[in-house]
C-alpha positions as CSV (number, residue, x, y, z in Angstrom):
1,M,82.8,17.8,-93.3
2,T,82.1,15.2,-90.6
3,Y,84.4,14.2,-87.8
4,D,83.5,11.1,-85.7
5,Y,85.5,10.0,-82.7
6,F,85.1,8.8,-79.2
7,G,84.3,11.3,-76.4
8,N,85.2,15.0,-76.5
9,T,88.0,17.3,-75.5
10,S,87.1,16.8,-71.8
11,L,87.9,13.0,-72.1
12,R,91.5,12.3,-71.4
13,V,93.2,8.9,-71.1
14,K,95.0,10.1,-68.0
15,N,92.8,9.5,-64.9
16,L,89.9,8.3,-67.2
17,L,88.7,5.6,-64.7
18,Y,88.8,8.0,-61.8
19,N,87.0,10.6,-63.8
20,F,84.2,8.3,-64.8
21,E,83.8,6.8,-61.3
22,S,83.8,10.2,-59.6
23,Q,81.2,11.6,-62.0
24,L,79.0,8.6,-61.6
25,L,79.0,9.0,-57.8
26,L,78.3,12.7,-58.1
27,F,75.4,12.0,-60.5
28,E,74.1,9.4,-58.1
29,E,74.0,12.1,-55.4
30,L,72.6,14.7,-57.7
31,F,69.8,12.5,-59.0
32,H,68.9,11.2,-55.6
33,N,68.5,14.7,-54.2
34,A,66.8,16.3,-57.3
35,D,63.1,17.3,-57.1
36,E,60.8,15.6,-59.6
37,A,60.2,18.9,-61.3
38,E,63.9,19.6,-61.9
39,T,65.1,19.1,-65.4
40,W,68.5,18.8,-67.1
41,A,68.4,21.7,-69.5
42,N,70.8,24.5,-70.5
43,D,71.6,26.7,-67.5
44,S,69.0,24.9,-65.3
45,N,69.3,24.7,-61.6
46,L,70.2,21.0,-61.9
47,Q,73.1,21.8,-64.2
48,L,74.3,24.6,-61.9
49,Q,74.3,22.1,-59.0
50,Y,76.4,19.6,-61.0
51,L,78.8,22.4,-62.0
52,E,79.3,23.2,-58.3
53,L,79.8,19.5,-57.5
54,L,82.5,19.3,-60.1
55,E,84.3,22.3,-58.7
56,Q,84.0,21.1,-55.1
57,H,85.6,17.8,-56.0
58,N,88.3,19.4,-58.2
59,L,87.1,17.7,-61.3
60,L,87.1,21.0,-63.3
61,E,90.4,22.7,-63.7
62,S,90.2,26.4,-63.2
63,K,92.1,27.1,-66.5
64,N,89.5,25.2,-68.4
65,K,86.4,27.0,-66.9
66,T,84.2,28.9,-69.3
67,T,82.1,30.8,-66.8
68,H,80.9,33.2,-69.5
69,L,79.1,30.2,-71.1
70,G,76.9,29.4,-68.1
71,T,76.7,25.7,-67.4
72,K,78.3,24.5,-70.6
73,D,81.2,22.9,-68.5
74,A,78.6,20.7,-66.7
75,R,77.2,19.5,-70.1
76,V,80.6,18.9,-71.8
77,K,82.2,17.2,-68.8
78,S,79.4,14.7,-68.5
79,A,78.6,14.1,-72.2
80,P,81.0,11.1,-72.5
81,L,79.1,9.3,-69.7
82,E,75.9,9.6,-71.7
83,D,77.6,8.7,-75.0
84,Y,78.8,5.5,-73.3
85,N,75.3,4.9,-71.9
86,L,76.3,5.1,-68.3
87,I,73.8,7.8,-67.4
88,K,70.6,9.4,-68.8
89,R,70.8,13.0,-67.7
90,K,67.3,14.0,-68.8
91,D,65.8,11.0,-67.1
92,K,68.0,11.6,-64.0
93,I,69.1,8.0,-63.8
94,I,72.3,5.9,-63.6
95,T,71.9,3.1,-66.2
96,T,72.5,-0.6,-65.6
97,Q,75.8,-0.2,-67.4
98,G,76.7,2.7,-65.1
99,Y,76.2,0.6,-62.0
100,E,78.0,-2.3,-63.6
101,L,81.1,-0.1,-64.0
102,L,80.9,1.1,-60.4
103,S,80.7,-2.5,-59.3
104,L,83.7,-3.5,-61.4
105,I,85.8,-0.6,-59.9
106,K,84.7,-1.4,-56.4
107,N,85.9,-5.0,-56.9
108,Q,89.2,-3.8,-58.4
109,S,88.4,-5.7,-61.6
110,Y,91.3,-3.9,-63.4
111,K,93.4,-6.5,-61.6
112,I,91.4,-9.5,-63.0
113,D,92.0,-10.7,-66.5
114,N,89.6,-12.3,-69.0
115,E,91.6,-15.5,-69.7
116,F,90.3,-15.8,-73.3
117,L,91.0,-12.2,-74.4
118,Q,93.9,-11.6,-72.1
119,I,92.7,-8.2,-71.0
120,D,91.4,-7.0,-67.6
121,L,87.7,-6.8,-66.9
122,I,87.6,-3.0,-66.9
123,S,89.1,-2.9,-70.4
124,L,86.7,-5.6,-71.5
125,F,83.8,-3.5,-70.2
126,F,84.9,-0.5,-72.2
127,L,85.3,-2.6,-75.3
128,K,81.8,-3.8,-74.9
129,V,80.2,-0.3,-74.3
130,T,82.3,1.2,-77.1
131,L,80.6,-1.2,-79.5
132,N,77.4,0.6,-78.7
133,F,78.7,4.1,-78.6
134,S,75.6,6.2,-79.0
135,K,77.1,9.4,-80.4
136,S,78.2,7.5,-83.6
137,P,76.7,4.0,-84.1
138,F,79.1,1.3,-85.3
139,L,82.1,3.6,-85.2
140,L,84.4,1.1,-83.4
141,Q,83.4,-1.6,-85.9
142,K,84.4,0.7,-88.8
143,Y,87.7,1.6,-87.1
144,L,88.4,-2.1,-86.6
145,E,87.8,-2.8,-90.3
146,V,90.4,-0.2,-91.2
147,F,92.9,-1.8,-88.8
148,R,92.2,-5.2,-90.4
149,A,92.7,-3.8,-93.9
150,F,96.2,-2.6,-92.9
151,G,97.3,-5.8,-91.2
152,G,96.4,-4.9,-87.7
153,S,98.5,-1.7,-87.3
154,L,98.3,1.8,-88.7
155,S,100.8,4.5,-89.4
156,L,100.3,7.8,-87.5
157,E,99.1,9.5,-90.7
158,I,96.4,6.9,-91.3
159,F,95.4,6.8,-87.6
160,M,94.8,10.6,-87.7
161,L,92.5,10.2,-90.7
162,L,90.1,7.8,-88.9
163,P,87.7,10.6,-87.7
164,L,86.9,11.3,-91.4
165,I,85.5,7.8,-92.0
166,N,81.8,8.8,-92.0
167,N,82.4,11.2,-94.9
168,F,82.4,8.1,-97.2
169,E,79.6,5.9,-98.3
170,N,81.2,2.8,-96.7
171,T,84.4,1.7,-95.0
172,A,85.7,0.0,-98.1
173,D,85.6,3.3,-100.0
174,F,87.4,5.0,-97.1
175,I,90.1,2.4,-97.2
176,R,90.4,2.5,-101.0
177,Q,90.8,6.3,-100.9
178,I,93.6,6.0,-98.3
179,K,95.5,3.4,-100.4
180,N,95.1,5.5,-103.5
181,K,96.2,8.6,-101.7
182,T,93.0,10.5,-102.9
183,I,91.3,10.9,-99.5
184,F,91.9,14.6,-99.1
185,K,90.7,15.4,-102.7
186,S,87.6,13.3,-102.1
187,V,86.7,14.9,-98.8
188,L,87.3,18.5,-100.0
189,Q,85.1,17.9,-103.1
190,Q,82.3,17.2,-100.7
191,N,82.9,20.4,-98.8
192,A,80.7,23.4,-99.9
193,N,83.2,25.9,-98.5
194,Y,86.0,24.4,-100.5
195,L,83.9,24.5,-103.7
196,Q,83.5,28.3,-103.2
197,L,87.3,28.8,-103.0
198,D,87.6,30.0,-106.6
199,N,84.8,32.4,-106.1
200,F,86.4,33.7,-102.9
201,L,89.8,34.2,-104.6
202,N,88.2,36.0,-107.5
203,D,86.2,38.4,-105.2
204,L,89.4,39.0,-103.1
205,Q,91.3,39.9,-106.3
206,N,88.5,42.4,-107.3
207,N,88.2,43.8,-103.7
208,S,84.6,42.6,-103.6
209,L,83.3,42.2,-100.1
210,N,81.1,39.1,-99.5
211,T,80.6,38.3,-95.8
212,S,78.8,35.0,-96.6
213,Y,82.2,33.3,-97.0
214,F,82.8,33.9,-93.3
215,K,79.4,33.1,-91.8
216,T,79.0,30.5,-89.1
217,A,76.1,28.2,-88.1
218,K,74.6,31.4,-86.5
219,G,74.6,33.3,-89.8
220,E,76.6,36.4,-90.7
221,K,76.0,38.5,-87.6
222,N,79.3,37.6,-86.1
223,C,81.3,38.3,-89.3
224,P,84.2,40.7,-88.8
225,K,83.7,44.2,-90.2
226,Y,86.1,45.2,-93.0
227,H,86.4,48.7,-94.5
């Protein structure tokens, strides 16, 4: 089952602009001081340096730290900036869009409205970059199609279904399934685990152990031991 949405769990609406600005400035410092041989890779020195910068500037809440996972926090925290094409971590550069956002913030463009669209210039910037969201191309356009199909507003129930949109061949099919109230049935029928449900229940009834039902992307080695 596929879930497509903007950002990740580290991306919160609260303090979003401050978060992006602070990280861009930290990456500017990090990239400027990095040696040519340094690379952005799992648990690399460059990621460790960035993790330390996040901690020094209070951009990483202690309760959310995952120290046992190495530099994962550095990757997760900065991933939205790359998804919005503000940085290229492996190339160690701030993109043109990244510098454009810094310039808009410096000029307090959140106080200046675009007269035609009646939104401030920072909001206009994010609307523009969201159209080219690299993690899931055309996702905003698909979301907007759904809004249009329902008269410009969505119920909470339909809004919460939006991340499932790429499980369908096209947006029209997604909308049709919502209107026909068949969306859950359609999604579950595509899910291999759900299709095994009858087999699982039968094995459970017969006390037949089959750990393959519980395997993860890493295989069966992490399956719980039952006796």
